[in-house]
Coordinates of N, CA and C in Angstrom, one line a residue:
X28 N 12.5 -141.9 188.5 CA 13.6 -141.1 188.9 C 14.4 -140.4 187.7
X29 N 14.4 -141.2 186.6 CA 15.1 -140.7 185.4 C 14.4 -139.4 185.0
X30 N 13.0 -139.4 184.9 CA 12.3 -138.3 184.4 C 12.4 -137.1 185.4
X31 N 12.4 -137.4 186.7 CA 12.5 -136.4 187.7 C 13.8 -135.6 187.6
X32 N 14.9 -136.4 187.5 CA 16.2 -135.8 187.4 C 16.4 -135.1 186.0
X33 N 15.9 -135.7 185.0 CA 16.0 -135.1 183.6 C 15.3 -133.7 183.7
X34 N 14.2 -133.6 184.3 CA 13.5 -132.3 184.4 C 14.3 -131.3 185.1
X35 N 15.1 -131.7 186.1 CA 16.0 -130.7 186.7 C 17.1 -130.3 185.8
X36 N 17.6 -131.2 185.0 CA 18.6 -130.8 184.0 C 18.2 -129.9 182.9
X37 N 16.9 -130.0 182.5 CA 16.4 -129.2 181.4 C 15.7 -128.0 181.8
X38 N 15.3 -127.8 183.0 CA 14.5 -126.6 183.4 C 15.4 -125.5 183.9
X39 N 16.7 -125.7 183.9 CA 17.7 -124.7 184.3 C 18.0 -124.6 185.8
X40 N 17.4 -125.5 186.6 CA 17.6 -125.4 188.0 C 18.9 -126.1 188.4
X41 N 19.5 -126.9 187.6 CA 20.8 -127.5 187.8 C 21.7 -127.2 186.6
X42 N 22.3 -126.0 186.5 CA 23.1 -125.6 185.3 C 24.3 -126.4 185.1
X43 N 24.9 -126.3 183.9 CA 26.1 -127.0 183.6 C 27.2 -126.8 184.6
X44 N 27.8 -127.9 185.0 CA 28.9 -127.9 186.0 C 28.4 -128.2 187.4
X45 N 27.1 -128.2 187.6 CA 26.5 -128.5 189.0 C 26.8 -129.9 189.4
X46 N 27.0 -130.1 190.7 CA 27.1 -131.5 191.2 C 25.8 -132.2 191.4
X47 N 25.8 -133.5 191.2 CA 24.6 -134.3 191.4 C 25.0 -135.4 192.4
X48 N 24.7 -135.2 193.6 CA 25.0 -136.1 194.7 C 23.9 -137.1 194.8
X49 N 24.2 -138.4 194.8 CA 23.2 -139.5 195.0 C 22.4 -139.3 196.3
X50 N 23.1 -139.2 197.4 CA 22.4 -139.1 198.7 C 21.5 -137.8 198.8
X51 N 22.0 -136.7 198.3 CA 21.3 -135.5 198.4 C 20.0 -135.5 197.5
X52 N 20.2 -136.1 196.3 CA 19.0 -136.2 195.4 C 18.0 -137.2 196.0
X53 N 18.5 -138.3 196.6 CA 17.6 -139.2 197.2 C 16.7 -138.6 198.3
X54 N 17.4 -137.7 199.1 CA 16.7 -137.0 200.2 C 15.6 -136.0 199.6
X55 N 16.0 -135.3 198.6 CA 15.1 -134.3 198.0 C 13.9 -135.0 197.3
X56 N 14.2 -136.1 196.7 CA 13.1 -136.8 196.0 C 12.4 -137.9 196.8
X57 N 12.9 -138.0 198.1 CA 12.2 -138.9 199.1 C 12.2 -140.3 198.6
X58 N 13.3 -140.8 198.1 CA 13.5 -142.2 197.7 C 14.8 -142.7 198.3
X59 N 15.0 -144.0 198.1 CA 16.3 -144.6 198.5 C 17.4 -144.2 197.5
X60 N 18.6 -144.4 197.8 CA 19.7 -144.0 196.8 C 19.7 -144.9 195.6
X61 N 19.3 -146.2 195.7 CA 19.4 -147.1 194.6 C 18.7 -146.6 193.3
X62 N 17.4 -146.2 193.3 CA 16.9 -145.8 192.0 C 17.5 -144.5 191.5
X63 N 18.0 -143.7 192.4 CA 18.7 -142.5 192.0 C 20.0 -142.9 191.3
X64 N 20.7 -143.8 191.9 CA 22.0 -144.2 191.3 C 21.7 -144.8 189.9
X65 N 20.7 -145.6 189.7 CA 20.3 -146.3 188.5 C 20.0 -145.2 187.4
X66 N 19.2 -144.2 187.9 CA 18.8 -143.1 186.9 C 20.0 -142.4 186.5
X67 N 21.0 -142.1 187.3 CA 22.2 -141.4 187.0 C 23.0 -142.2 186.0
X68 N 23.1 -143.5 186.1 CA 23.8 -144.3 185.2 C 23.2 -144.2 183.8
X69 N 21.8 -144.2 183.8 CA 21.1 -144.1 182.5 C 21.4 -142.7 181.9
X70 N 21.4 -141.7 182.7 CA 21.6 -140.3 182.2 C 23.0 -140.1 181.7
X71 N 23.9 -140.8 182.3 CA 25.3 -140.7 181.8 C 25.5 -141.1 180.4
X72 N 24.7 -142.1 179.9 CA 24.7 -142.5 178.6 C 24.2 -141.5 177.6
X73 N 23.3 -140.6 178.1 CA 22.8 -139.5 177.2 C 23.8 -138.4 176.9
X74 N 24.8 -138.3 177.8 CA 25.7 -137.2 177.7 C 25.3 -136.0 178.4
X75 N 24.1 -136.0 179.1 CA 23.7 -134.9 179.8 C 24.4 -134.7 181.1
X76 N 24.9 -135.8 181.7 CA 25.8 -135.7 182.9 C 27.0 -136.6 182.6
X77 N 28.0 -136.3 183.5 CA 29.3 -137.1 183.4 C 29.7 -137.5 184.8
X78 N 30.4 -138.6 184.8 CA 30.9 -139.1 186.1 C 32.4 -138.6 186.3
X79 N 32.7 -138.0 187.4 CA 34.0 -137.5 187.7 C 34.6 -138.4 188.8
X80 N 35.8 -139.0 188.5 CA 36.4 -139.9 189.5 C 36.5 -139.2 190.9
X81 N 36.0 -139.9 191.9 CA 36.0 -139.6 193.3 C 35.1 -138.4 193.6
X82 N 34.4 -137.8 192.6 CA 33.6 -136.7 192.9 C 32.1 -136.8 192.5
X83 N 31.8 -138.0 192.0 CA 30.4 -138.3 191.6 C 30.0 -137.7 190.3
X84 N 28.8 -137.3 190.1 CA 28.3 -136.9 188.8 C 28.2 -135.3 188.8
X85 N 28.4 -134.8 187.5 CA 28.2 -133.4 187.3 C 27.4 -133.2 186.0
X86 N 26.6 -132.1 185.9 CA 25.9 -131.8 184.7 C 26.9 -131.4 183.6
X87 N 26.7 -132.0 182.5 CA 27.7 -131.7 181.4 C 27.5 -130.3 180.8
X88 N 28.5 -129.9 180.1 CA 28.4 -128.6 179.4 C 27.4 -128.8 178.2
X89 N 26.8 -127.7 177.8 CA 25.9 -127.8 176.6 C 26.7 -128.2 175.4
X90 N 26.0 -128.6 174.4 CA 26.7 -129.0 173.1 C 27.5 -127.9 172.5
X91 N 28.7 -128.1 172.1 CA 29.5 -127.1 171.4 C 28.9 -126.8 170.0
X92 N 29.4 -125.8 169.4 CA 28.9 -125.4 168.1 C 29.3 -126.6 167.1
X93 N 30.4 -127.2 167.3 CA 30.8 -128.3 166.4 C 29.9 -129.5 166.6
X94 N 29.6 -129.8 167.8 CA 28.7 -130.9 168.1 C 27.3 -130.6 167.6
X95 N 26.8 -129.4 167.7 CA 25.5 -129.1 167.1 C 25.5 -129.2 165.6
X96 N 26.5 -128.8 165.0 CA 26.6 -129.0 163.5 C 26.6 -130.5 163.1
X97 N 27.3 -131.3 163.9 CA 27.3 -132.7 163.6 C 25.9 -133.4 163.9
X98 N 25.3 -132.9 164.9 CA 23.9 -133.4 165.3 C 22.9 -133.1 164.2
X99 N 22.9 -131.9 163.7 CA 22.0 -131.5 162.6 C 22.4 -132.2 161.3
X100 N 23.6 -132.4 161.1 CA 24.0 -133.2 159.9 C 23.5 -134.6 159.9
X101 N 23.6 -135.2 161.1 CA 23.1 -136.6 161.3 C 21.6 -136.6 161.2
X102 N 20.9 -135.6 161.8 CA 19.4 -135.6 161.7 C 19.0 -135.4 160.3
X103 N 19.6 -134.5 159.5 CA 19.2 -134.3 158.1 C 19.4 -135.6 157.3
X104 N 20.5 -136.3 157.5 CA 20.8 -137.5 156.7 C 19.7 -138.5 157.1
X105 N 19.4 -138.7 158.4 CA 18.5 -139.7 158.8 C 17.0 -139.4 158.4
X106 N 16.6 -138.1 158.7 CA 15.2 -137.8 158.5 C 14.8 -137.6 157.1
X107 N 15.7 -137.1 156.2 CA 15.4 -137.1 154.8 C 15.3 -138.5 154.2
X108 N 16.2 -139.4 154.7 CA 16.1 -140.8 154.2 C 14.7 -141.4 154.6
X109 N 14.3 -141.0 155.9 CA 13.0 -141.5 156.3 C 11.8 -140.9 155.5
X110 N 11.9 -139.7 155.2 CA 10.9 -139.0 154.4 C 10.8 -139.7 153.0
X111 N 11.9 -139.9 152.4 CA 12.0 -140.5 151.0 C 11.2 -141.9 151.0
X112 N 11.4 -142.6 152.1 CA 10.7 -143.9 152.2 C 9.3 -143.8 152.7
X113 N 9.0 -142.8 153.5 CA 7.6 -142.7 154.0 C 6.6 -142.3 153.0
X114 N 7.0 -141.6 151.9 CA 6.1 -141.1 150.9 C 5.3 -142.2 150.3
X115 N 5.8 -143.4 150.2 CA 5.1 -144.5 149.6 C 4.0 -145.0 150.6
X116 N 4.0 -144.6 151.8 CA 3.0 -145.0 152.8 C 2.1 -143.8 153.2
X117 N 2.0 -142.8 152.3 CA 1.3 -141.6 152.7 C -0.1 -141.8 153.1
X118 N -0.9 -142.7 152.6 CA -2.3 -142.9 153.0 C -2.4 -143.3 154.5
X119 N -1.5 -144.1 154.9 CA -1.5 -144.5 156.3 C -0.8 -143.5 157.2
X120 N 0.2 -142.8 156.6 CA 1.0 -141.9 157.4 C 0.2 -140.6 157.8
X121 N -0.5 -140.0 156.8 CA -1.2 -138.7 157.0 C -2.1 -138.7 158.2
X122 N -3.0 -139.6 158.4 CA -3.9 -139.6 159.6 C -3.1 -139.6 160.9
X123 N -2.0 -140.4 160.9 CA -1.2 -140.4 162.1 C -0.4 -139.1 162.3
X124 N 0.0 -138.5 161.2 CA 0.8 -137.3 161.3 C -0.1 -136.1 161.7
X125 N -1.4 -136.2 161.2 CA -2.3 -135.1 161.7 C -2.6 -135.2 163.2
X126 N -2.7 -136.4 163.7 CA -2.9 -136.6 165.1 C -1.7 -136.2 165.9
X127 N -0.5 -136.5 165.4 CA 0.7 -136.1 166.1 C 0.8 -134.5 166.1
X128 N 0.5 -133.9 165.0 CA 0.6 -132.4 164.9 C -0.5 -131.8 165.8
X129 N -1.7 -132.4 165.9 CA -2.7 -131.8 166.7 C -2.3 -131.9 168.2
X130 N -1.6 -133.0 168.6 CA -1.1 -133.0 170.0 C -0.1 -132.0 170.2
X131 N 0.8 -131.8 169.3 CA 1.8 -130.7 169.5 C 1.2 -129.4 169.6
X132 N 0.2 -129.1 168.8 CA -0.5 -127.8 168.9 C -1.1 -127.6 170.2
X133 N -1.8 -128.6 170.7 CA -2.4 -128.6 172.1 C -1.3 -128.3 173.2
X134 N -0.3 -129.1 173.1 CA 0.8 -128.9 174.1 C 1.4 -127.5 174.0
X135 N 1.6 -127.0 172.8 CA 2.1 -125.6 172.6 C 1.2 -124.6 173.2
X136 N -0.1 -124.8 173.1 CA -1.1 -123.9 173.6 C -1.0 -123.9 175.2
X137 N -0.8 -125.0 175.8 CA -0.6 -125.1 177.2 C 0.6 -124.4 177.7
X138 N 1.7 -124.5 176.9 CA 3.0 -123.9 177.3 C 2.8 -122.4 177.2
X139 N 2.1 -121.9 176.2 CA 1.9 -120.4 176.0 C 1.2 -119.9 177.2
X140 N 0.2 -120.6 177.6 CA -0.7 -120.1 178.7 C 0.1 -120.0 180.0
X141 N 1.2 -120.8 180.2 CA 1.9 -120.9 181.4 C 3.2 -120.0 181.4
X142 N 3.4 -119.2 180.4 CA 4.6 -118.4 180.3 C 4.5 -117.3 181.3
X143 N 5.6 -117.0 182.0 CA 5.7 -116.0 183.0 C 6.1 -114.7 182.3
X144 N 6.4 -113.7 183.1 CA 6.8 -112.3 182.6 C 8.0 -112.4 181.7
X145 N 8.9 -113.3 182.0 CA 10.1 -113.4 181.2 C 10.0 -114.2 179.9
X146 N 8.7 -114.7 179.7 CA 8.5 -115.5 178.5 C 8.7 -117.0 178.6
X147 N 9.2 -117.4 179.8 CA 9.5 -118.8 180.0 C 8.3 -119.5 180.7
X148 N 8.1 -120.8 180.4 CA 7.1 -121.5 181.0 C 7.3 -121.6 182.6
X149 N 6.2 -121.5 183.3 CA 6.3 -121.6 184.8 C 6.1 -123.1 185.3
X150 N 5.7 -124.0 184.4 CA 5.5 -125.4 184.8 C 6.2 -126.2 183.7
X151 N 7.3 -126.8 184.2 CA 8.2 -127.5 183.2 C 7.5 -128.9 182.7
X152 N 6.6 -129.4 183.5 CA 6.0 -130.6 183.1 C 5.2 -130.5 181.8
X153 N 4.6 -129.3 181.6 CA 3.9 -129.0 180.3 C 4.9 -128.8 179.2
X154 N 6.0 -128.2 179.5 CA 7.1 -128.0 178.5 C 7.6 -129.4 178.1
X155 N 7.8 -130.3 179.1 CA 8.3 -131.6 178.8 C 7.3 -132.4 177.8
X156 N 6.0 -132.2 178.1 CA 5.0 -132.8 177.2 C 5.1 -132.3 175.8
X157 N 5.4 -130.9 175.7 CA 5.5 -130.3 174.4 C 6.7 -130.9 173.7
X158 N 7.9 -131.1 174.4 CA 9.1 -131.7 173.8 C 8.7 -133.0 173.2
X159 N 8.0 -133.8 174.0 CA 7.7 -135.2 173.6 C 6.8 -135.2 172.4
X160 N 5.8 -134.3 172.3 CA 5.0 -134.2 171.2 C 5.7 -133.7 169.9
X161 N 6.6 -132.8 170.1 CA 7.4 -132.3 169.0 C 8.3 -133.5 168.4
X162 N 8.9 -134.2 169.3 CA 9.8 -135.3 168.8 C 8.9 -136.5 168.2
X163 N 7.7 -136.7 168.8 CA 6.8 -137.7 168.3 C 6.4 -137.5 166.8
X164 N 6.3 -136.2 166.5 CA 5.9 -135.8 165.1 C 7.0 -136.4 164.2
X165 N 8.3 -136.2 164.5 CA 9.4 -136.7 163.7 C 9.4 -138.2 163.7
X166 N 9.2 -138.8 164.9 CA 9.2 -140.3 165.0 C 8.1 -140.9 164.1
X167 N 7.0 -140.2 164.0 CA 5.8 -140.8 163.3 C 6.3 -141.0 161.8
X168 N 7.0 -140.0 161.3 CA 7.5 -140.1 159.9 C 8.6 -141.2 159.8
X169 N 9.4 -141.3 160.8 CA 10.5 -142.3 160.7 C 10.0 -143.7 160.8
X170 N 9.0 -143.9 161.7 CA 8.3 -145.2 161.8 C 7.7 -145.6 160.4
X171 N 7.1 -144.6 159.7 CA 6.5 -144.9 158.5 C 7.5 -145.2 157.4
X172 N 8.7 -145.0 157.6 CA 9.8 -145.4 156.6 C 9.8 -146.9 156.5
X173 N 9.4 -147.6 157.5 CA 9.5 -149.1 157.5 C 10.9 -149.6 157.7
X174 N 11.8 -148.8 158.1 CA 13.2 -149.3 158.3 C 13.5 -149.2 159.8
X175 N 13.6 -150.4 160.4 CA 13.8 -150.5 161.8 C 15.1 -149.9 162.3
X176 N 16.1 -149.9 161.4 CA 17.4 -149.4 161.8 C 17.4 -147.9 161.8
X177 N 16.7 -147.3 160.9 CA 16.5 -145.8 160.9 C 15.8 -145.4 162.2
X178 N 14.8 -146.2 162.6 CA 14.0 -145.9 163.8 C 14.9 -146.0 165.1
X179 N 15.7 -147.1 165.1 CA 16.5 -147.4 166.2 C 17.6 -146.2 166.4
X180 N 18.1 -145.8 165.3 CA 19.1 -144.7 165.3 C 18.5 -143.4 165.8
X181 N 17.3 -143.2 165.3 CA 16.5 -141.9 165.7 C 16.3 -142.0 167.2
X182 N 15.9 -143.1 167.7 CA 15.6 -143.2 169.2 C 16.9 -143.0 170.0
X183 N 18.0 -143.4 169.4 CA 19.3 -143.2 170.1 C 19.6 -141.7 170.1
X184 N 19.1 -141.0 169.2 CA 19.4 -139.6 169.1 C 18.6 -138.7 170.1
X185 N 17.5 -139.3 170.6 CA 16.6 -138.6 171.4 C 17.3 -137.9 172.6
X186 N 18.3 -138.5 173.2 CA 19.0 -138.0 174.3 C 19.8 -136.7 173.9
X187 N 20.3 -136.8 172.7 CA 21.1 -135.6 172.2 C 20.1 -134.5 171.8
X188 N 18.9 -134.8 171.4 CA 17.9 -133.8 171.2 C 17.6 -133.1 172.5
X189 N 17.6 -133.8 173.6 CA 17.4 -133.2 174.9 C 18.6 -132.2 175.2
X190 N 19.8 -132.6 174.8 CA 20.9 -131.7 175.0 C 20.8 -130.5 174.1
X191 N 20.3 -130.7 173.0 CA 20.0 -129.6 172.1 C 19.1 -128.5 172.7
X192 N 18.1 -129.0 173.4 CA 17.2 -128.1 174.0 C 17.8 -127.4 175.2
X193 N 18.7 -128.1 175.9 CA 19.5 -127.6 177.0 C 20.3 -126.4 176.5
X194 N 20.9 -126.6 175.3 CA 21.7 -125.6 174.7 C 20.9 -124.3 174.3
X195 N 19.8 -124.6 173.7 CA 19.0 -123.5 173.1 C 17.9 -122.9 174.0
X196 N 18.3 -122.4 175.1 CA 17.4 -121.7 176.0 C 16.2 -122.6 176.4
X197 N 16.6 -123.9 176.7 CA 15.6 -124.9 177.1 C 14.5 -125.2 176.0
X198 N 14.8 -124.8 174.8 CA 13.9 -125.2 173.7 C 12.6 -124.3 173.7
X199 N 12.6 -123.2 174.3 CA 11.3 -122.4 174.4 C 11.2 -121.4 173.3
X200 N 12.3 -121.1 172.6 CA 12.4 -119.9 171.8 C 11.7 -120.1 170.4
X201 N 11.6 -121.4 170.0 CA 11.1 -121.6 168.6 C 9.8 -122.4 168.6
X202 N 9.1 -122.3 169.7 CA 7.8 -123.1 169.8 C 6.9 -122.8 168.6
X203 N 6.6 -121.5 168.4 CA 5.6 -121.2 167.3 C 6.1 -121.5 166.0
X204 N 7.4 -121.3 165.7 CA 8.0 -121.6 164.4 C 8.0 -123.1 164.2
X205 N 8.3 -123.9 165.2 CA 8.3 -125.4 165.0 C 6.9 -125.9 164.7
X206 N 5.9 -125.4 165.3 CA 4.5 -125.8 165.1 C 4.2 -125.5 163.6
X207 N 4.5 -124.3 163.2 CA 4.2 -123.9 161.8 C 5.0 -124.7 160.8
X208 N 6.2 -125.0 161.1 CA 7.0 -125.8 160.1 C 6.5 -127.2 160.1
X209 N 6.1 -127.8 161.2 CA 5.5 -129.1 161.2 C 4.2 -129.1 160.3
X210 N 3.4 -128.0 160.5 CA 2.2 -127.9 159.6 C 2.6 -127.9 158.2
X211 N 3.7 -127.3 157.8 CA 4.1 -127.3 156.4 C 4.5 -128.7 155.9
X212 N 5.2 -129.4 156.8 CA 5.6 -130.8 156.5 C 4.3 -131.6 156.3
X213 N 3.3 -131.5 157.2 CA 2.1 -132.2 157.1 C 1.4 -131.9 155.7
X214 N 1.3 -130.6 155.4 CA 0.7 -130.2 154.2 C 1.4 -130.7 153.0
X215 N 2.7 -130.9 153.1 CA 3.5 -131.4 152.0 C 3.1 -132.9 151.7
X216 N 3.0 -133.6 152.8 CA 2.6 -135.0 152.6 C 1.2 -135.1 152.1
X217 N 0.3 -134.2 152.6 CA -1.1 -134.3 152.1 C -1.2 -133.9 150.6
X218 N -0.2 -133.2 150.1 CA -0.3 -132.7 148.7 C -0.2 -133.9 147.7
X219 N 0.4 -135.0 148.1 CA 0.6 -136.1 147.2 C 1.9 -136.0 146.3
X220 N 2.5 -134.8 146.4 CA 3.8 -134.6 145.7 C 4.9 -135.2 146.4
X221 N 5.6 -136.2 145.9 CA 6.7 -136.9 146.6 C 7.9 -136.1 147.0
X222 N 8.0 -134.9 146.3 CA 9.2 -134.1 146.5 C 9.0 -133.1 147.6
X223 N 7.7 -132.6 147.7 CA 7.4 -131.5 148.7 C 7.8 -131.9 150.2
X224 N 7.5 -133.1 150.6 CA 7.8 -133.4 152.0 C 9.3 -133.4 152.3
X225 N 10.1 -133.8 151.3 CA 11.6 -133.8 151.4 C 12.1 -132.3 151.6
X226 N 11.5 -131.5 150.7 CA 11.9 -130.0 150.8 C 11.5 -129.4 152.1
X227 N 10.3 -129.7 152.6 CA 9.7 -129.2 153.8 C 10.6 -129.6 155.0
X228 N 11.0 -130.9 155.0 CA 11.8 -131.4 156.2 C 13.1 -130.8 156.2
X229 N 13.8 -130.6 155.0 CA 15.1 -130.0 154.9 C 15.0 -128.6 155.4
X230 N 14.0 -127.8 155.0 CA 13.8 -126.4 155.4 C 13.6 -126.3 156.9
X231 N 12.8 -127.3 157.5 CA 12.6 -127.2 158.9 C 13.8 -127.5 159.7
X232 N 14.6 -128.5 159.4 CA 15.8 -128.8 160.1 C 16.8 -127.7 159.9
X233 N 16.9 -127.1 158.7 CA 17.9 -126.0 158.5 C 17.4 -124.8 159.4
X234 N 16.1 -124.5 159.5 CA 15.6 -123.4 160.3 C 15.9 -123.6 161.7
X235 N 15.7 -124.8 162.2 CA 16.0 -125.1 163.6 C 17.5 -124.9 163.9
X236 N 18.3 -125.4 163.0 CA 19.8 -125.2 163.2 C 20.1 -123.7 163.3
X237 N 19.5 -122.9 162.4 CA 19.8 -121.5 162.5 C 19.4 -120.9 163.8
X238 N 18.2 -121.3 164.3 CA 17.7 -120.7 165.5 C 18.6 -121.1 166.7
X239 N 19.0 -122.4 166.7 CA 19.9 -122.8 167.8 C 21.2 -122.1 167.7
X240 N 21.8 -121.9 166.6 CA 23.0 -121.1 166.4 C 22.9 -119.7 166.9
X241 N 21.7 -119.1 166.6 CA 21.5 -117.7 167.1 C 21.3 -117.7 168.6
X242 N 20.7 -118.7 169.1 CA 20.4 -118.7 170.6 C 21.7 -119.0 171.3
X243 N 22.7 -119.7 170.7 CA 23.9 -120.0 171.3 C 24.9 -118.9 171.3

């Protein structure tokens, strides 16, 4: 239920401010109200929805420009720290990072094939798989840092990354650029130069921030 409702939040079918009724969602999804209620409680913690007294749940507004700046500041602090620690594990990391990037490339290819006349994907399940593959590339590096608290913090940010995509035209506008920038990060790790991955990650996050600001 969590994934089913999340898909509605991110594919544009339930825009910010929309009501989310437990009973109506249960009828549409053909389930009892209990799992819907539980999913909405989980989603409230992500910030994607909010509970309004006596009115139920509503889809939250997209991240503000100030919130976006804070999110990218946090990601830059966290992910550059992870890169600095992961370079010592480059022999183990590179094969896993290659696999993660290959999956992202495949998912990006599927999304491109499903784009409609307006340039947006016509099947959100493939787009959701692409989002997961994109984030998994980053998590692969963070796991290689060997710091469980960095990883736990990154996992807690995943919901806010969902909100970032909600803000930036559902995350479809920078698919090609993100794939290319991840390839540059992979090449930097493959080079054996401990400084290049740090530079590549900083450039990637800065580029994503610029694209999100332009889209907003």
